[in-house]
Coordinates of C-alpha atoms in Angstrom, one line a residue:
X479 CA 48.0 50.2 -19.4
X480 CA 47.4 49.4 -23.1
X481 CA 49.0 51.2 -26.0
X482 CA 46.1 53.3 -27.2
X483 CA 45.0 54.6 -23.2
X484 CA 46.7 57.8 -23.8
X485 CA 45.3 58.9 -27.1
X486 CA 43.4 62.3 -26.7
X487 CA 39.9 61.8 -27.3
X488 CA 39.0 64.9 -29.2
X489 CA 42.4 65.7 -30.8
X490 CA 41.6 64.3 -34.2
X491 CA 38.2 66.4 -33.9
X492 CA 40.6 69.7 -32.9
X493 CA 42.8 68.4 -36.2
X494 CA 39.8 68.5 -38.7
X495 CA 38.3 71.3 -37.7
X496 CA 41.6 73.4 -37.9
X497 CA 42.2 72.1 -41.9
X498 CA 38.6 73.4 -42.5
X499 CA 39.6 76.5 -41.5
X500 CA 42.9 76.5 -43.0
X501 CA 41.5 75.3 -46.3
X502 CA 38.5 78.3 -45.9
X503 CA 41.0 80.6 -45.2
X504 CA 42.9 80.1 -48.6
X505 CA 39.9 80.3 -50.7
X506 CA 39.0 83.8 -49.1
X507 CA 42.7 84.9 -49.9
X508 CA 42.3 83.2 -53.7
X509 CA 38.7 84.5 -54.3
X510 CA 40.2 88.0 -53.4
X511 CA 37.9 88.3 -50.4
X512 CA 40.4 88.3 -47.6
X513 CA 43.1 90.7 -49.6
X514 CA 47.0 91.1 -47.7
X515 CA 47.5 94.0 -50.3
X516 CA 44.3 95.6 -48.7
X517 CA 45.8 96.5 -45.1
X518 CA 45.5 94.2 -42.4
X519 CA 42.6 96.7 -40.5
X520 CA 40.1 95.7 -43.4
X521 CA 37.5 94.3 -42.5
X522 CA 37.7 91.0 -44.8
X523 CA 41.0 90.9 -44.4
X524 CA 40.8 90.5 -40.9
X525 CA 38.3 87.6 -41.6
X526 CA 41.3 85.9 -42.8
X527 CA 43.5 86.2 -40.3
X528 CA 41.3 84.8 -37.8
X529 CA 40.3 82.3 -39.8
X530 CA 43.8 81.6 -39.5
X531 CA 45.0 82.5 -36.4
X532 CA 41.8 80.9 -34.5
X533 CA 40.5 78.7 -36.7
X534 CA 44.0 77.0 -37.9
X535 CA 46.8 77.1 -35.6
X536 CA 45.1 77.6 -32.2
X537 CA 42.8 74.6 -32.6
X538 CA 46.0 72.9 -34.3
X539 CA 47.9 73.6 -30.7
X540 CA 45.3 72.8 -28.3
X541 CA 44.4 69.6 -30.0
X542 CA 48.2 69.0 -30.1
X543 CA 48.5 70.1 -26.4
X544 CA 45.3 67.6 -25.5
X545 CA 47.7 65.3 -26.5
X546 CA 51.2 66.3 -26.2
X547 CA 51.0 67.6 -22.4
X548 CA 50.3 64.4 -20.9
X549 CA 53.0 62.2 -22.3
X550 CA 55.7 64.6 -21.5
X551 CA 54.3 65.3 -17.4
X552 CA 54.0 61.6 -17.9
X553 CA 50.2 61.6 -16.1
X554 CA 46.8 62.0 -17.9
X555 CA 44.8 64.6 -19.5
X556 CA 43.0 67.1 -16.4
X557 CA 39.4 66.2 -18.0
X558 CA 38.8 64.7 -21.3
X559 CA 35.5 66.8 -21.2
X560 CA 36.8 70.3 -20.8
X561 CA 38.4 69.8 -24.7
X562 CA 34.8 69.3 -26.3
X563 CA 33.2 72.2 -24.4
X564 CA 35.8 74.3 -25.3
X565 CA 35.8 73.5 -29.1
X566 CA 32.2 74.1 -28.7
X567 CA 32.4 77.6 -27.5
X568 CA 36.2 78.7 -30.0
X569 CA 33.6 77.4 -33.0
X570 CA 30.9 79.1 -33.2
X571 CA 32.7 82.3 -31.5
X572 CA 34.8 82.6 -34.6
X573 CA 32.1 82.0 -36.8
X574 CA 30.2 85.2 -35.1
X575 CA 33.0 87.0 -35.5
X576 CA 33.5 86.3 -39.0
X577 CA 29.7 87.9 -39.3
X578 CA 30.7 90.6 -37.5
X579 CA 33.8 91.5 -39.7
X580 CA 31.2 90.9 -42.3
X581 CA 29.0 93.7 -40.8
X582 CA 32.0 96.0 -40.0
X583 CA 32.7 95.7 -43.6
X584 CA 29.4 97.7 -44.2
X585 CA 26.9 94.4 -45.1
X586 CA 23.5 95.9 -43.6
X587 CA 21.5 92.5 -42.4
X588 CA 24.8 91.5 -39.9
X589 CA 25.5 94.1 -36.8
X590 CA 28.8 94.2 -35.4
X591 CA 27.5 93.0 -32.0
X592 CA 28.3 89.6 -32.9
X593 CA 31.8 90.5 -32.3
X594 CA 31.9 90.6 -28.6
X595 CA 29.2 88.0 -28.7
X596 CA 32.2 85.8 -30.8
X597 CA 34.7 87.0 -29.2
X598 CA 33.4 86.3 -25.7
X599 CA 32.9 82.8 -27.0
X600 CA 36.5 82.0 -28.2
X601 CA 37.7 83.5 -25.1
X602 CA 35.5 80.9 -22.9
X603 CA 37.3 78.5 -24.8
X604 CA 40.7 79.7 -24.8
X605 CA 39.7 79.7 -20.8
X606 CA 38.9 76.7 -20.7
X607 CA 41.3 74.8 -22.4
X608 CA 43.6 76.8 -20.7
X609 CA 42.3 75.7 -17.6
X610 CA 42.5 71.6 -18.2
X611 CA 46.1 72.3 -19.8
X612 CA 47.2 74.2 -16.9
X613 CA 45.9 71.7 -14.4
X614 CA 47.5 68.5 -16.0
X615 CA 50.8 70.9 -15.6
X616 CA 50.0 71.4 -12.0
X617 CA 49.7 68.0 -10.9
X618 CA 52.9 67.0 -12.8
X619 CA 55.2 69.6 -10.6
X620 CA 58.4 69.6 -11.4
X621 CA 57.8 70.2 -15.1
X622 CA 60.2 69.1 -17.7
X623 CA 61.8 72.1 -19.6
X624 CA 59.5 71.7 -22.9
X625 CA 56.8 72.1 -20.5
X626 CA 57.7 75.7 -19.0
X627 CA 57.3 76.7 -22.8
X628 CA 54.0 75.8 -22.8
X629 CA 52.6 76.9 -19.2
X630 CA 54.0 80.5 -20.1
X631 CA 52.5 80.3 -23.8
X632 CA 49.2 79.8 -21.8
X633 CA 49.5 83.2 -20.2
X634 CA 49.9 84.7 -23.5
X635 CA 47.0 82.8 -25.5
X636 CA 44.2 84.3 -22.5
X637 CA 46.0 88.0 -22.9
X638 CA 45.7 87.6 -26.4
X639 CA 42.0 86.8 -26.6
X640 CA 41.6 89.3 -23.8
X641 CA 42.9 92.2 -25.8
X642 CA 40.8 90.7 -28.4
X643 CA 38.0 91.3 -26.8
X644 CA 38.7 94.7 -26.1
X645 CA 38.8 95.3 -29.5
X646 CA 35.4 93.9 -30.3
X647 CA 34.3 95.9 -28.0
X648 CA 35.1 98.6 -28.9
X649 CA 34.1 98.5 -33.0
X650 CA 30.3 97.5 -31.5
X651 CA 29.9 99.5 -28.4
X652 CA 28.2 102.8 -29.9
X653 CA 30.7 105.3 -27.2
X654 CA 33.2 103.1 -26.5
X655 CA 35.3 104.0 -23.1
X656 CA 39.0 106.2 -23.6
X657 CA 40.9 102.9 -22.7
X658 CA 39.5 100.7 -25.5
X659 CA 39.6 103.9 -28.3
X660 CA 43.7 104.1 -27.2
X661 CA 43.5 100.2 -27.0
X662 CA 42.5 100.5 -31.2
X663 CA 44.6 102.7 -32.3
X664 CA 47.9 101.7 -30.5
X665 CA 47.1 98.0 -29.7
X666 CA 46.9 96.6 -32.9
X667 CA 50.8 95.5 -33.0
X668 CA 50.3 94.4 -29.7
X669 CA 47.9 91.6 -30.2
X670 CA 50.3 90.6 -32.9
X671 CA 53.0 90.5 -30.8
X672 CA 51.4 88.5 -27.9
X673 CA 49.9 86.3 -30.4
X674 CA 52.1 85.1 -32.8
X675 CA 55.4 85.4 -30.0
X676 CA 53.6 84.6 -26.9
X677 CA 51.1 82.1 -27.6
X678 CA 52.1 80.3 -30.7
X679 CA 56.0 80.4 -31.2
X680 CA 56.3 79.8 -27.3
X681 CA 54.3 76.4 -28.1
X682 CA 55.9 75.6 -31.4
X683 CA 59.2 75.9 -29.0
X684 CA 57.7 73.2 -26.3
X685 CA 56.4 71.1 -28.3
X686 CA 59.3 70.6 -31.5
X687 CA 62.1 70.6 -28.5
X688 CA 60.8 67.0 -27.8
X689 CA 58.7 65.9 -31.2
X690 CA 62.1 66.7 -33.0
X691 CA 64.7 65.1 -30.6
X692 CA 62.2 62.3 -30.8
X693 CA 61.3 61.7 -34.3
X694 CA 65.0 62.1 -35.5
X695 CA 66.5 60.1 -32.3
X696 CA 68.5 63.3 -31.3
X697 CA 69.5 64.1 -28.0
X698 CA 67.2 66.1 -26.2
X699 CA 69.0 66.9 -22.8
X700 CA 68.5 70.8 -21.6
X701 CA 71.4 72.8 -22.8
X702 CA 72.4 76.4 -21.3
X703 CA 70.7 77.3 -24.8
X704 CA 68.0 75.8 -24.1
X705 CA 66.8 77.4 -20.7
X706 CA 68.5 80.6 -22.4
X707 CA 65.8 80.2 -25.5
X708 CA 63.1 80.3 -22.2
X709 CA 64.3 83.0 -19.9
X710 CA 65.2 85.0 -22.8
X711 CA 61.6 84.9 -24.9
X712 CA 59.3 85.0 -21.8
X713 CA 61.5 87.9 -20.3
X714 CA 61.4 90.0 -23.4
X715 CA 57.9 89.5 -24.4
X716 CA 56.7 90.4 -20.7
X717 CA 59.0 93.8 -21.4
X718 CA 57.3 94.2 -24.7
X719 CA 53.7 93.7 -23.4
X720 CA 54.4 96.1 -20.3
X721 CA 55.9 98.9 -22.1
X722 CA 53.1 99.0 -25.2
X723 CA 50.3 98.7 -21.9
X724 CA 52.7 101.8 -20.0
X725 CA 53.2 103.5 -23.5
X726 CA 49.1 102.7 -23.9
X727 CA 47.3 103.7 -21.3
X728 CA 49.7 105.6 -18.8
X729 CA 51.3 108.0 -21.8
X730 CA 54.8 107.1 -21.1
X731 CA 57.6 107.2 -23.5
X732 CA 59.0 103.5 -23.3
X733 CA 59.4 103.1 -26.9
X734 CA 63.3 101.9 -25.7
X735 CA 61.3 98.9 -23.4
X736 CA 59.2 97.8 -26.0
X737 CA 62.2 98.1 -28.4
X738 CA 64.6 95.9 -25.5
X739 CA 61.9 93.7 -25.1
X740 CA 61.3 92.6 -29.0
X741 CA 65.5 92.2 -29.1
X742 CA 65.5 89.8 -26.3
X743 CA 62.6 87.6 -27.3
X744 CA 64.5 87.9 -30.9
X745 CA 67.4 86.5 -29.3
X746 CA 65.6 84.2 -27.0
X747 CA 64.3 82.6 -30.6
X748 CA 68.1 82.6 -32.1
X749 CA 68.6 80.3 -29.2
X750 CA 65.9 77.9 -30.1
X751 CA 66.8 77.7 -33.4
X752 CA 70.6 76.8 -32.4
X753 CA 69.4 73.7 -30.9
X754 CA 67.1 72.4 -33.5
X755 CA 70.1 73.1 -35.7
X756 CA 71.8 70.7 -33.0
X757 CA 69.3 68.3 -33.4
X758 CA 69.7 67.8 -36.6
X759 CA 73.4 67.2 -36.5
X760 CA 73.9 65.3 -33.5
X761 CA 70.9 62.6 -34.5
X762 CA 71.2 59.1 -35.0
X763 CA 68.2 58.6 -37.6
X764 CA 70.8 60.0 -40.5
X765 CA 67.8 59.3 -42.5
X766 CA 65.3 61.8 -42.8
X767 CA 61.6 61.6 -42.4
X768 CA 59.3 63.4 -44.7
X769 CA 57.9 65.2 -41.2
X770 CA 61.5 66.0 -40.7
X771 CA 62.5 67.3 -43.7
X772 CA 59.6 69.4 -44.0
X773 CA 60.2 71.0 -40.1
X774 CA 63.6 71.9 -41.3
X775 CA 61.8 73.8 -44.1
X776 CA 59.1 75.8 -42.2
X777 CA 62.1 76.8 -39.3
X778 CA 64.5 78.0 -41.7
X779 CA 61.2 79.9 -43.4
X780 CA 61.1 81.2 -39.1
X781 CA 64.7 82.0 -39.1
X782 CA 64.1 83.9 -42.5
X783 CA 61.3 86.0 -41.4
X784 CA 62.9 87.1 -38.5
X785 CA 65.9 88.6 -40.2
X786 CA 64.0 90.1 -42.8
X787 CA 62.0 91.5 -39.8
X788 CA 65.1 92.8 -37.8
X789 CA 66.7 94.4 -41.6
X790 CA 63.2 95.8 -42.2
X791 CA 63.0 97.7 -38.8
X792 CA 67.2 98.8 -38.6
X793 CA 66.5 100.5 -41.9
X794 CA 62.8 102.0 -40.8
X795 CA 60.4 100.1 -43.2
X796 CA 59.0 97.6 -41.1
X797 CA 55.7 99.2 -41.3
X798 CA 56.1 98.6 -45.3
X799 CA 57.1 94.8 -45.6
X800 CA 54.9 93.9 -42.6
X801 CA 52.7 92.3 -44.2
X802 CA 54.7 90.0 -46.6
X803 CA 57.0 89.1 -43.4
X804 CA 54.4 88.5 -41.3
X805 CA 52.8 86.0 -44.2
X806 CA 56.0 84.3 -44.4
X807 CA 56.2 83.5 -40.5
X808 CA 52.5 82.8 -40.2
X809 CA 52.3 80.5 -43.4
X810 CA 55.6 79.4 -44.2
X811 CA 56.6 78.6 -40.9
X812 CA 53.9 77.7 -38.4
X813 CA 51.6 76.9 -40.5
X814 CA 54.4 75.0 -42.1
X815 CA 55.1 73.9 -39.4
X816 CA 51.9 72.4 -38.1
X817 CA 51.3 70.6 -41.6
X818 CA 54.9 68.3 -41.4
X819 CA 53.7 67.3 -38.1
X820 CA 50.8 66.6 -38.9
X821 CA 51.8 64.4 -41.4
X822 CA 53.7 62.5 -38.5
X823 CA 50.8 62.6 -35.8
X824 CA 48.1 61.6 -37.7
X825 CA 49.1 58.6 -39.1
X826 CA 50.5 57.3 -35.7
X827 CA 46.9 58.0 -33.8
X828 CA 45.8 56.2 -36.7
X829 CA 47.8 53.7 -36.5
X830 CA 47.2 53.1 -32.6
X831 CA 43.7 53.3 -32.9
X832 CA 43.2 50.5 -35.6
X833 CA 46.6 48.5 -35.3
X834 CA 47.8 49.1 -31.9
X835 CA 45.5 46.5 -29.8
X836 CA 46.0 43.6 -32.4
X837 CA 49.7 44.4 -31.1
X838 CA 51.3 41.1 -30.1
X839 CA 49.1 38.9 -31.9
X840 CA 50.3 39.0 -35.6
X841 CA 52.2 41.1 -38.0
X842 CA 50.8 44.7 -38.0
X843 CA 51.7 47.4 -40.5
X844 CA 54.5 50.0 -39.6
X845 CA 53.2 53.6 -38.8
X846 CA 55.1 54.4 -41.9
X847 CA 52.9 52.2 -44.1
X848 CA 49.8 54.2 -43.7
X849 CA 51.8 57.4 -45.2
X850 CA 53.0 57.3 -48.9
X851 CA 56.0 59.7 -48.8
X852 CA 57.3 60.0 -52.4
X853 CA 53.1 60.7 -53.5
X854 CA 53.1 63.5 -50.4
X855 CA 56.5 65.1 -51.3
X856 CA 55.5 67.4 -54.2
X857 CA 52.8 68.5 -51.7
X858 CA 54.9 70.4 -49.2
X859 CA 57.0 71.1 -52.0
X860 CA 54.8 73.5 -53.9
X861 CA 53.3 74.4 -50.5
X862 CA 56.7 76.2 -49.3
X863 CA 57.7 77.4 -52.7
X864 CA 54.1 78.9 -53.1
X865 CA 54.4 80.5 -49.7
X866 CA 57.7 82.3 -50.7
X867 CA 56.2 83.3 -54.1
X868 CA 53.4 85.2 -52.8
X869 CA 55.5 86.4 -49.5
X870 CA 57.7 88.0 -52.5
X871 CA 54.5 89.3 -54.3
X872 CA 53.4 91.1 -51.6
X873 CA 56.3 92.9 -50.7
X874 CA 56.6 94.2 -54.5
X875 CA 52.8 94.6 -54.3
X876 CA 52.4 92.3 -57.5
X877 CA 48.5 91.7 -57.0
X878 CA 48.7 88.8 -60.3
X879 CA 51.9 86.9 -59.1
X880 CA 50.1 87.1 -55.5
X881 CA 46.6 85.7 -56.5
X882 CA 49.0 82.8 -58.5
X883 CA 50.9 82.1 -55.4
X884 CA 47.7 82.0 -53.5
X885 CA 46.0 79.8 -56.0
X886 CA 49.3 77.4 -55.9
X887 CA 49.1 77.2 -52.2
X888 CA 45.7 76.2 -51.8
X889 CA 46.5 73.2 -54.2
X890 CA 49.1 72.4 -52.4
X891 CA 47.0 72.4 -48.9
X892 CA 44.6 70.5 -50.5
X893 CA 47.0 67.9 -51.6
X894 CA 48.8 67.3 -48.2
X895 CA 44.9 67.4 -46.5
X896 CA 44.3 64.1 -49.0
X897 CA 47.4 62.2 -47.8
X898 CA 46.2 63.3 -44.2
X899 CA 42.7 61.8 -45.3
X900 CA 44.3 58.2 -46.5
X901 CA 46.5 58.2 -43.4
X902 CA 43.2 58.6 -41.3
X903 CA 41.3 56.2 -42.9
X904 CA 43.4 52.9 -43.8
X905 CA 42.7 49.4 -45.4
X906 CA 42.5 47.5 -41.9
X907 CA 44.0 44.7 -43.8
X908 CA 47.2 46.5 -44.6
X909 CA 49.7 43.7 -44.7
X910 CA 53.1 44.8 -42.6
X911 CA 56.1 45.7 -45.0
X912 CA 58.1 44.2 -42.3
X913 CA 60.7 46.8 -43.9
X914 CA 63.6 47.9 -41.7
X915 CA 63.0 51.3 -40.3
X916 CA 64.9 53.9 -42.1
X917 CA 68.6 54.6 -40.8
X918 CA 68.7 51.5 -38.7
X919 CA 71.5 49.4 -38.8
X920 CA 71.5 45.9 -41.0
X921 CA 71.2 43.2 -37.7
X922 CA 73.5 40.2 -38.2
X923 CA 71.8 36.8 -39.1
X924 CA 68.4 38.1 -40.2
X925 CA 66.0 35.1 -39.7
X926 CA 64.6 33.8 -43.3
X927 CA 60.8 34.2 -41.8
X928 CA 60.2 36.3 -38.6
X929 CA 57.6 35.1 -36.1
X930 CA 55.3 37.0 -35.4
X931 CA 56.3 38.3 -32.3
X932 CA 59.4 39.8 -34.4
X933 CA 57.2 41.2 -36.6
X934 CA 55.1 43.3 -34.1
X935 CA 58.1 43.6 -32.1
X936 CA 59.8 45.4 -35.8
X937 CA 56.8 47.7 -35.8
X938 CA 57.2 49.0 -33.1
X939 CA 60.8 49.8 -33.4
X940 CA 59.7 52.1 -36.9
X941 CA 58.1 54.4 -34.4
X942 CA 60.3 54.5 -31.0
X943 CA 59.8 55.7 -27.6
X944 CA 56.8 57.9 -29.4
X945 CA 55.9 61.8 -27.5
X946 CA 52.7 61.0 -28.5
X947 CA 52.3 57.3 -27.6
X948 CA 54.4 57.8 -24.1
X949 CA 56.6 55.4 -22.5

């Protein structure tokens, strides 16, 4: 099999797409359009956060997962089809519902029936990518560990665009039915719940437990932590979803499930976070990637978010710093997240789409010369700093220091987005630095001039035993 087989056809189209929205996002937030002071129920604000949560980070995952899911079952992709037609109906779903928060906003030429028209579109897609994701899983029985994360967090992205839906529905339907007026006014934390716990921190789980022990050359064995981190999240997130459903729609009092169910998948995360902390003591690249350095950033912003969260709610304001919590896990830690990786990923497709068949016949460039690290590192720099200067802002409701932060973020995003733009498109005729990768060991009697063979043979050793190139 050559080098480049296993390179997901449409991940680099999932990729663009996702910046776009991620950059569109953060001028709605900078123009004032999409306000976090303003109450997440308005209208433009929740523009935003689909722009976000839709647009961003689940095209970011299942363009990740197109890829990532087959190296680690070790098998290929279910269809390479099924990814287009899926971004084909997630696209222009969310852009319906954007007009249809538009028209719920009161703008008289949109109607909110493009709401359930959008959101019946991103669910097809959810569906089916779910559907080639889950497939590749089933004919790759018995799954590694990183790959339970992600069959569960497949459960939870369809309930989320399920109760989705049953929100659209019921903001157009002109007498919407009892179950979706309760599922409105009580369901709202809900959908949070199962959709930034269920479907995208159970990913960011799967997929970092092996990126991470790969990229820093840790070891990744399963711990008693690890399967903990599993049972643990799943089991309290299926608690929590049950008891706000029983506490929903049957009128039960199960405030104590709900409240059992958020402390276990809190704990479930603590045990996650104990091994990436072992990761990152127990490597052998001592080192550090930019990619790296920048994970260890966005987690600890994870970490952060989640104590504030658990403070917040012992002390009964949760309802109060919500918002500026829930800013700091979204942006500062998956989105955070998803942009260091990116800054590893891209580069390496890149690399194997333009480099990797001349493999064997020359020198080639490392994956690390298509990536400039000292121009990208004020990038991520101001990016985090920006994202805890306007988490701050919004918890003291400072509406100037917020719009700064905003403003400082979106430079920041567009900064990284350019060194992601000269990573994708390299000089084909980039000469190999034929440096030693970093953290590797001096070997005795370095030849005066390496053959080319030892070249080639050298690049591939800067980028070992890649998840995303396979074995």
């Amino acid at each position: 099999m050559s080098i480049g087989s296993k390179v997901s056809r449409w991940t680099m189209v999932h990729f663009g797409c996702a910046i776009t929205a991620l950059l569109a996002a953060e001028v709605l937030l900078v123009a004032g359009y999409a306000d976090p002071l303003a109450g997440l129920r308005a209208p433009a604000t929740l523009a935003g956060v689909h722009l976000i949560t839709i647009g961003w980070l689940s095209l970011l995952m299942l363009g990740a997962l197109y890829q990532f899911v087959p190296v680690i079952t070790n098998t290929t992709l279910y269809s390479q089809r099924l990814p287009l037609y899926s971004l084909l109906a997630i696209a222009p779903g969310l852009v319906a519902m954007l007009a249809g928060f538009v028209a719920l906003g009161g703008t008289p030429f949109l109607a909110t029936v493009w709401l359930p028209i959008g959101g019946s579109l991103v669910l097809t897609g959810f569906v089916l990518g779910a559907i080639n994701l889950a497939a590749t899983l089933w004919r790759a029985r018995p799954l590694p560990l990183p790959a339970d994360f992600v069959a569960f967090s497949l459960v939870f992205l369809l309930l989320t665009g399920l109760i989705g839906l049953g929100f659209a529905l019921a903001f157009a339907l002109p007498r919407p039915p009892a179950f979706l007026l309760d599922l409105t006014g009580r369901g709202l934390s809900l959908h949070v719940a199962v959709g930034l716990g269920g479907w995208f921190t159970l990913t960011v789980m799967g997929v970092s437990y092996r990126l991470l022990s790969m990229f820093m050359l840790a070891p990744d064995e399963p711990r008693r932590s690890t399967y903990a981190a599993l049972v643990l999240t799943v089991g309290g997130l299926t608690l929590l979803v049950a008891g706000g459903l029983a506490g929903l729609w049957g009128g039960m009092a199960v405030g104590w499930v709900e409240a059992l169910g958020a402390t276990l998948a809190g704990l479930g995360v603590i045990c996650y976070l104990a091994d990436i902390i072992e990761f990152y003591r127990a490597r052998k690249r001592r080192q550090l990637e930019l990619n790296s350095v920048t994970a260890a950033a966005a987690l600890t912003l994870i970490a952060l978010a989640l104590v504030l969260a658990a403070l917040a709610m012992a002390w009964g304001v949760l309802g109060r710093f919500a918002g500026a919590i829930g800013y700091l896990f979204v942006f500062g830690g998956l989105s955070g997240l998803g942009l260091s990786q990116l800054y590893k990923i891209v580069p390496f497709l890149t690399w194997l789409e333009v480099f990797g068949k001349r493999l064997g016949k020359g020198p080639v460039p490392r994956v690390q010369d298509l990536v400039n690290e000292r121009r990208a590192r004020p990038g991520f720099a101001l990016y985090f700093a920006a994202t805890v200067l306007a988490s701050a802002a919004l918890a003291c409701a400072q509406p100037v220091l917020w719009k700064i932060a905003a403003a400082l973020q979106l430079v920041a995003t567009v900064l990284i987005t350019i060194e992601l733009w000269r990573a994708r498109h390299p000089d084909p005729n980039t000469k190999s630095s034929l440096v030693r990768p970093p953290g590797m060991p001096s070997p005795p009697g370095k030849p005066k001039t390496p053959s080319p063979m030892a070249a080639a043979a050298a690049t591939l050793a800067s980028s070992p035993s890649h998840p995303i190139q396979g074995e």
